[in-house]
Amino acid sequence: MNLPRPLRTAAAPALLTATALLALTACGSSEADSGSGAGGTVEIRIPDPGNSGVLALGKKDGSLDKALAKAGAKVRWTGSAGPFAPAAQAMNANQLDIATGSITSGITSLAQRPGFKFFTAVDPDAAGEGILVKNGSGIGSVAGLVGKKVAVNQGGTGEYLLLKALAKAGIPAEKVKRVYLRPDQTAAVFNAGKVDAWAVWATYAVAEIGSGKAHFVADGAAIGSDNYSLNAVRTGFAEQHPGVVKALYRYLHDASAKEKRDPAAYLNVFTDVGPTAVTGKAKEVQTAFTREGGTVDAIGPQDIERFEDVAGFYAEQKVTPDKVDVATHLLDIEKLK
């Protein structure tokens, strides 16, 4: 789980680095931060989307603000896309209104007095997440991870994918060494051979697979992943501005369908060079993942059942002390007015 790929995915999914969180803190934390701007326009605080994805294109062409204007709102871009845990903290502290993350990272954040609710879901990324190994590693299956070191982000998508893969293969979790690392710090460790594998999602997997030096020994489909990507909204904002949340949902739903049809149009939105650009083989990999991925949809009964399954699995695996009641932290977008 994971924005993640930009907001559409796991991945994304979704959104503040520690540095960005500090920047947000410096901006203040009063309710006025997401209140009315000039002319009574409501400002909705969303992490800057970077160079790719639905929100990046919506920022560049103005289509997102145009859609939100119908609900009397506009975006205030703040911070930058990154892990969900600090984004959840920022929402809890009234420094952010929208964030994206996986159901897995969401569950661990929900276990800590959350000030947010989830209002959209993207189906698990069957192709873009999994257990990454280097070509020639000699690891040909999940069973080959026994006695090995696997990098995971604690309590999030990586730890879930590894534990889920091991459980499906009937391998006790203690047979594999979990190495807890921040995802943005893991590539160097993985490529230096300090870990044998990396449980990861598309945001980071694309560059590794695109390099031609790594591959999934098991992807999301093989693992049987229920790792949805979700969008979260600060509870206070949703209570005060339900129409804005609904307008954002409609925009994300429609735009994610367009992205799925034409993924290349949503890559390298602001620049096609530099560290934020997706180029070469990595661009082909990302395009393929997006075409196979889901769209931003309302949360339905079947989704909730799968969320609860993940919460139960996390409790069984002692990732959380008890099973988190996910259902009480969801919004029915269709009922918002």
XYZ file of N, CA and C in Angstrom, residues 25-183:
477
model
N 4.337 21.858 9.604
C 4.200 22.316 10.971
C 4.486 23.796 11.063
N 5.473 24.245 10.299
C 5.831 25.653 10.306
C 4.737 26.524 9.730
N 3.847 25.901 8.935
C 2.763 26.670 8.316
C 1.650 26.978 9.301
N 1.674 26.331 10.488
C 0.621 26.558 11.461
C -0.380 25.444 11.444
N -1.219 25.380 12.472
C -2.141 24.268 12.577
C -3.542 24.682 12.995
N -3.932 25.899 12.734
C -5.274 26.325 13.091
C -6.271 25.860 12.067
N -7.544 25.804 12.465
C -8.595 25.378 11.540
C -8.674 26.304 10.345
N -8.210 27.548 10.537
C -8.254 28.504 9.425
C -7.372 28.091 8.280
N -6.399 27.207 8.543
C -5.504 26.780 7.474
C -6.246 26.137 6.314
N -7.369 25.488 6.572
C -8.133 24.889 5.486
C -9.491 25.560 5.370
N -9.577 26.766 5.865
C -10.837 27.502 5.813
C -10.982 28.270 4.521
N -11.727 29.356 4.584
C -12.021 30.116 3.372
C -10.888 31.056 3.027
N -10.579 31.138 1.736
C -9.607 32.078 1.250
C -10.323 33.305 0.722
N -9.711 33.948 -0.263
C -10.307 35.140 -0.847
C -11.667 34.810 -1.443
N -12.635 35.677 -1.162
C -13.957 35.495 -1.740
C -14.719 34.322 -1.162
N -14.266 33.812 0.002
C -14.972 32.696 0.622
C -14.643 31.347 0.036
N -13.642 31.254 -0.823
C -13.252 29.969 -1.416
C -12.590 29.079 -0.371
N -13.015 27.829 -0.303
C -12.433 26.868 0.638
C -11.111 26.357 0.080
N -10.076 26.367 0.902
C -8.796 25.807 0.489
C -8.663 24.393 1.026
N -8.296 23.465 0.149
C -8.082 22.080 0.543
C -6.597 21.766 0.380
N -5.965 21.380 1.466
C -4.510 21.196 1.468
C -4.151 19.769 1.051
N -3.405 19.673 -0.042
C -3.015 18.395 -0.628
C -1.506 18.414 -0.869
N -0.790 17.326 -0.575
C 0.644 17.298 -0.847
C 0.936 17.497 -2.334
N 1.993 18.233 -2.613
C 2.371 18.451 -4.010
C 2.580 17.103 -4.704
N 2.004 16.922 -5.911
C 2.020 15.602 -6.556
C 3.285 15.236 -7.292
N 4.210 16.159 -7.410
C 5.428 15.818 -8.139
C 5.239 15.875 -9.637
N 5.873 14.944 -10.343
C 5.998 15.030 -11.794
C 5.095 14.084 -12.568
N 4.369 13.221 -11.898
C 3.555 12.239 -12.609
C 2.248 11.978 -11.875
N 1.255 11.514 -12.612
C -0.002 11.109 -12.018
C -1.150 12.066 -12.256
N -2.302 11.652 -11.805
C -3.540 12.404 -11.994
C -3.448 13.812 -11.408
N -2.951 13.928 -10.195
C -2.888 15.239 -9.559
C -1.855 16.149 -10.214
N -0.755 15.562 -10.686
C 0.253 16.378 -11.362
C -0.338 17.030 -12.607
N -1.043 16.237 -13.404
C -1.653 16.803 -14.606
C -2.757 17.784 -14.239
N -3.520 17.470 -13.192
C -4.572 18.379 -12.749
C -4.023 19.704 -12.266
N -2.847 19.665 -11.661
C -2.182 20.902 -11.233
C -1.690 21.700 -12.440
N -1.098 21.007 -13.388
C -0.510 21.706 -14.536
C -1.559 22.354 -15.424
N -2.604 21.604 -15.743
C -3.589 22.157 -16.692
C -4.744 22.897 -16.017
N -4.736 22.940 -14.683
C -5.772 23.683 -13.972
C -7.102 22.961 -13.864
N -7.170 21.733 -14.353
C -8.458 21.034 -14.387
C -8.962 20.681 -12.991
N -8.048 20.439 -12.041
C -8.488 20.094 -10.697
C -9.142 21.298 -10.021
N -8.495 22.452 -10.077
C -9.098 23.638 -9.477
C -10.416 23.997 -10.161
N -10.487 23.757 -11.465
C -11.728 24.025 -12.188
C -12.850 23.144 -11.668
N -12.532 21.865 -11.427
C -13.538 20.937 -10.914
C -13.941 21.302 -9.491
N -12.962 21.691 -8.673
C -13.256 22.026 -7.283
C -13.971 23.364 -7.160
N -13.758 24.264 -8.112
C -14.403 25.577 -8.071
C -15.926 25.442 -8.067
N -16.432 24.390 -8.686
C -17.879 24.165 -8.715
C -18.423 23.888 -7.319
N -17.533 23.458 -6.422
C -17.921 23.218 -5.033
C -17.415 24.339 -4.122
N -16.931 25.412 -4.733
C -16.459 26.558 -3.963
C -15.103 26.354 -3.322
N -14.230 25.583 -3.964
C -12.936 25.257 -3.362
C -11.795 25.360 -4.359
N -10.593 25.364 -3.830
C -9.382 25.295 -4.643
C -8.299 24.613 -3.820
N -7.269 24.128 -4.504
C -6.182 23.410 -3.839
C -5.123 24.371 -3.329
N -4.629 24.082 -2.135
C -3.378 24.683 -1.707
C -2.362 23.545 -1.613
N -1.414 23.515 -2.560
C -0.395 22.466 -2.579
C 0.582 22.716 -1.447
N 0.891 21.681 -0.694
C 1.742 21.857 0.466
C 2.545 20.588 0.716
N 3.771 20.730 1.150
C 4.603 19.559 1.375
C 4.905 18.848 0.077
N 5.162 17.557 0.170
C 5.447 16.765 -1.023
C 4.998 15.336 -0.790
N 4.785 14.594 -1.876
C 4.325 13.211 -1.768
C 5.349 12.367 -1.029
N 4.884 11.449 -0.205
C 5.768 10.596 0.562
C 4.971 9.542 1.315
N 5.532 8.928 2.349
C 4.854 7.859 3.091
C 3.566 8.340 3.764
N 2.664 7.394 4.014
C 1.371 7.756 4.593
C 1.462 8.080 6.081
N 2.326 7.397 6.815
C 2.366 7.581 8.275
C 2.561 9.044 8.676
N 3.562 9.758 8.136
C 3.685 11.175 8.505
C 2.536 12.023 7.971
N 1.948 11.605 6.840
C 0.793 12.327 6.327
C -0.389 12.185 7.276
N -0.560 10.994 7.829
C -1.621 10.775 8.810
C -1.391 11.653 10.033
N -0.155 11.767 10.473
C 0.166 12.630 11.604
C -0.169 14.082 11.285
N 0.110 14.482 10.038
C -0.186 15.857 9.636
C -1.688 16.114 9.619
N -2.476 15.139 9.161
C -3.932 15.302 9.212
C -4.416 15.359 10.653
N -3.872 14.504 11.499
C -4.252 14.509 12.907
C -3.959 15.851 13.564
N -2.904 16.526 13.095
C -2.496 17.811 13.657
C -3.102 18.995 12.894
N -4.064 18.714 12.003
C -4.710 19.769 11.213
C -3.710 20.579 10.386
N -2.796 19.870 9.747
C -1.833 20.515 8.870
C -1.988 20.058 7.423
N -2.935 19.172 7.175
C -3.141 18.573 5.862
C -4.574 18.061 5.801
N -5.167 18.117 4.612
C -6.565 17.692 4.478
C -6.742 16.397 3.701
N -5.834 16.086 2.789
C -5.956 14.899 1.936
C -4.612 14.179 1.896
N -4.651 12.863 1.909
C -3.424 12.071 1.751
C -3.786 10.732 1.133
N -2.809 10.064 0.579
C -3.001 8.767 -0.042
C -2.093 7.740 0.607
N -2.592 6.529 0.798
C -1.777 5.470 1.364
C -2.412 4.125 1.099
N -1.760 3.090 1.521
C -2.292 1.745 1.367
C -3.167 1.399 2.563
N -4.027 0.390 2.409
C -4.815 -0.077 3.540
C -3.894 -0.592 4.645
N -2.745 -1.125 4.263
C -1.827 -1.669 5.264
C -1.242 -0.561 6.140
N -0.685 0.471 5.526
C -0.169 1.591 6.325
C -1.316 2.324 6.999
N -2.488 2.303 6.358
C -3.656 2.930 6.947
C -4.068 2.266 8.244
N -4.030 0.948 8.285
C -4.436 0.210 9.491
C -3.520 0.544 10.661
N -2.225 0.589 10.426
C -1.316 0.917 11.528
C -1.529 2.351 12.001
N -1.889 3.255 11.088
C -2.174 4.634 11.480
C -3.515 4.743 12.194
N -4.477 3.919 11.802
C -5.784 3.925 12.454
C -5.693 3.445 13.901
N -4.662 2.692 14.209
C -4.490 2.178 15.564
C -4.020 3.266 16.524
N -3.832 4.497 16.028
C -3.252 5.564 16.843
C -4.131 6.812 16.857
N -5.356 6.692 17.327
C -6.280 7.822 17.466
C -6.347 8.672 16.201
N -6.852 8.139 15.138
C -6.839 8.851 13.859
C -7.792 10.043 13.813
N -7.359 11.064 13.086
C -8.208 12.221 12.843
C -8.579 12.294 11.375
N -8.720 11.137 10.732
C -9.015 11.092 9.304
C -9.912 9.905 9.001
N -10.504 9.933 7.804
C -11.307 8.816 7.312
C -10.938 8.550 5.852
N -11.112 7.308 5.416
C -10.857 6.948 4.027
C -12.139 7.101 3.213
N -12.002 7.615 1.995
C -13.200 7.855 1.195
C -13.134 7.299 -0.227
N -12.004 6.757 -0.644
C -11.917 6.104 -1.958
C -11.046 4.859 -1.848
N -11.155 4.000 -2.855
C -10.330 2.787 -2.902
C -9.886 2.507 -4.329
N -8.664 2.045 -4.468
C -8.138 1.543 -5.736
C -7.784 0.078 -5.516
N -8.237 -0.786 -6.391
C -7.993 -2.219 -6.229
C -6.506 -2.517 -6.039
N -6.183 -3.573 -5.304
C -4.780 -3.958 -5.113
C -4.019 -4.057 -6.432
N -2.769 -3.638 -6.399
C -1.933 -3.588 -7.597
C -1.294 -4.960 -7.834
N -1.965 -5.779 -8.591
C -1.519 -7.161 -8.799
C -0.172 -7.240 -9.498
N 0.125 -6.267 -10.354
C 1.355 -6.329 -11.157
C 2.492 -5.490 -10.594
N 2.190 -4.398 -9.905
C 3.214 -3.422 -9.557
C 3.829 -3.528 -8.175
N 3.362 -4.479 -7.357
C 3.965 -4.659 -6.048
C 4.362 -6.118 -5.870
N 5.299 -6.368 -4.971
C 5.718 -7.749 -4.760
C 7.052 -7.839 -4.048
N 7.670 -9.006 -4.132
C 8.972 -9.261 -3.513
C 10.031 -9.173 -4.598
N 10.850 -8.156 -4.499
C 11.860 -7.865 -5.517
C 13.182 -8.538 -5.168
N 13.787 -9.206 -6.157
C 15.120 -9.793 -5.982
C 15.992 -9.397 -7.168
N 17.282 -9.414 -6.962
C 18.198 -9.090 -8.056
C 18.330 -10.277 -9.000
N 18.456 -9.989 -10.265
C 18.694 -11.042 -11.246
C 19.975 -11.788 -10.875
N 19.903 -13.112 -10.940
C 21.067 -13.920 -10.599
C 21.242 -14.151 -9.109
N 20.246 -13.775 -8.314
C 20.351 -13.931 -6.857
C 20.248 -15.387 -6.417
N 19.695 -16.212 -7.282
C 19.481 -17.603 -6.905
C 18.188 -17.823 -6.151
N 17.443 -16.754 -5.899
C 16.145 -16.867 -5.213
C 15.072 -16.987 -6.294
N 14.502 -18.184 -6.408
C 13.549 -18.428 -7.486
C 12.115 -18.541 -7.035
N 11.886 -18.458 -5.728
C 10.529 -18.564 -5.199
C 10.486 -17.958 -3.809
N 9.308 -17.839 -3.245
C 9.175 -17.326 -1.886
C 9.919 -18.238 -0.910
N 9.910 -19.538 -1.165
C 10.633 -20.479 -0.300
C 12.126 -20.165 -0.255
N 12.632 -19.572 -1.321
C 14.045 -19.223 -1.371
C 14.428 -18.078 -0.452
N 13.435 -17.440 0.182
C 13.711 -16.343 1.106
C 14.095 -16.831 2.501
N 13.875 -18.108 2.767
C 14.194 -18.667 4.088
C 15.676 -18.432 4.402
N 15.925 -17.866 5.575
C 17.294 -17.572 5.986
C 17.859 -16.301 5.384
N 17.064 -15.595 4.601
C 17.521 -14.369 3.936
C 17.040 -13.122 4.667
N 17.603 -11.983 4.261
C 17.203 -10.681 4.802
C 16.350 -9.951 3.760
N 15.181 -9.507 4.190
C 14.260 -8.823 3.281
C 13.940 -7.441 3.838
N 14.149 -6.417 3.032
C 13.835 -5.042 3.433
C 12.327 -4.808 3.352
N 11.779 -4.219 4.410
C 10.358 -3.866 4.438
C 10.201 -2.536 5.159
N 9.120 -1.818 4.854
C 8.757 -0.660 5.660
C 7.832 -1.146 6.767
N 8.183 -0.849 7.985
C 7.502 -1.413 9.143
C 6.028 -1.009 9.190
N 5.146 -2.005 9.296
C 3.724 -1.752 9.436
C 3.019 -1.329 8.171
N 3.747 -1.257 7.062
C 3.156 -0.799 5.814
C 3.129 -1.877 4.750
N 3.089 -1.447 3.506
C 2.950 -2.356 2.380
C 4.029 -3.436 2.359
N 5.287 -3.044 2.566
C 6.374 -4.007 2.475
C 6.246 -5.134 3.482
N 5.988 -4.782 4.748
C 5.863 -5.822 5.764
C 4.661 -6.710 5.470
N 3.568 -6.106 5.019
C 2.382 -6.896 4.675
C 2.675 -7.877 3.548
N 3.301 -7.397 2.472
C 3.570 -8.266 1.327
C 4.447 -9.448 1.711
N 5.471 -9.187 2.510
C 6.356 -10.281 2.919
C 5.606 -11.286 3.790
N 4.907 -10.809 4.798
C 4.190 -11.710 5.698
C 3.108 -12.489 4.960
N 2.426 -11.815 4.039
C 1.373 -12.472 3.264
C 1.974 -13.556 2.365
N 3.097 -13.251 1.723
C 3.754 -14.223 0.847
C 4.217 -15.440 1.640
N 4.794 -15.200 2.805
C 5.273 -16.306 3.637
C 4.109 -17.162 4.141
N 3.034 -16.505 4.549
C 1.878 -17.254 5.047
C 1.284 -18.123 3.946
N 1.196 -17.581 2.750
C 0.635 -18.351 1.636
C 1.509 -19.560 1.306
N 2.816 -19.386 1.458
C 3.754 -20.476 1.166
C 3.923 -21.426 2.352
N 3.252 -21.131 3.469
C 3.361 -21.992 4.641
C 4.687 -21.894 5.359
N 5.337 -20.734 5.250
C 6.650 -20.537 5.864
C 6.503 -19.669 7.107
N 6.934 -20.098 8.268
C 6.863 -19.277 9.480
C 7.603 -17.952 9.279
N 7.015 -16.880 9.741
C 7.594 -15.550 9.532
C 9.000 -15.432 10.103
N 9.270 -16.135 11.204
C 10.583 -16.015 11.836
C 11.697 -16.679 11.030
N 11.346 -17.382 9.981
C 12.360 -18.011 9.131
C 13.042 -17.006 8.195
N 12.469 -15.800 8.126
C 13.024 -14.757 7.263
C 13.303 -13.524 8.113
N 14.454 -12.911 7.923
C 14.842 -11.735 8.682
C 14.254 -10.485 8.052
N 13.390 -9.788 8.777
C 12.849 -8.519 8.303
C 13.802 -7.390 8.661
N 14.185 -6.604 7.675
C 15.048 -5.441 7.894
C 14.190 -4.200 7.676
N 13.922 -3.469 8.746
C 13.041 -2.310 8.661
C 13.795 -1.091 8.142
N 13.336 -0.599 6.998
C 13.957 0.562 6.366
C 12.881 1.469 5.777
N 13.155 2.751 5.733
C 12.289 3.660 4.994
C 12.426 3.341 3.508
N 11.326 3.344 2.772
C 11.411 2.969 1.356
C 12.332 3.860 0.534
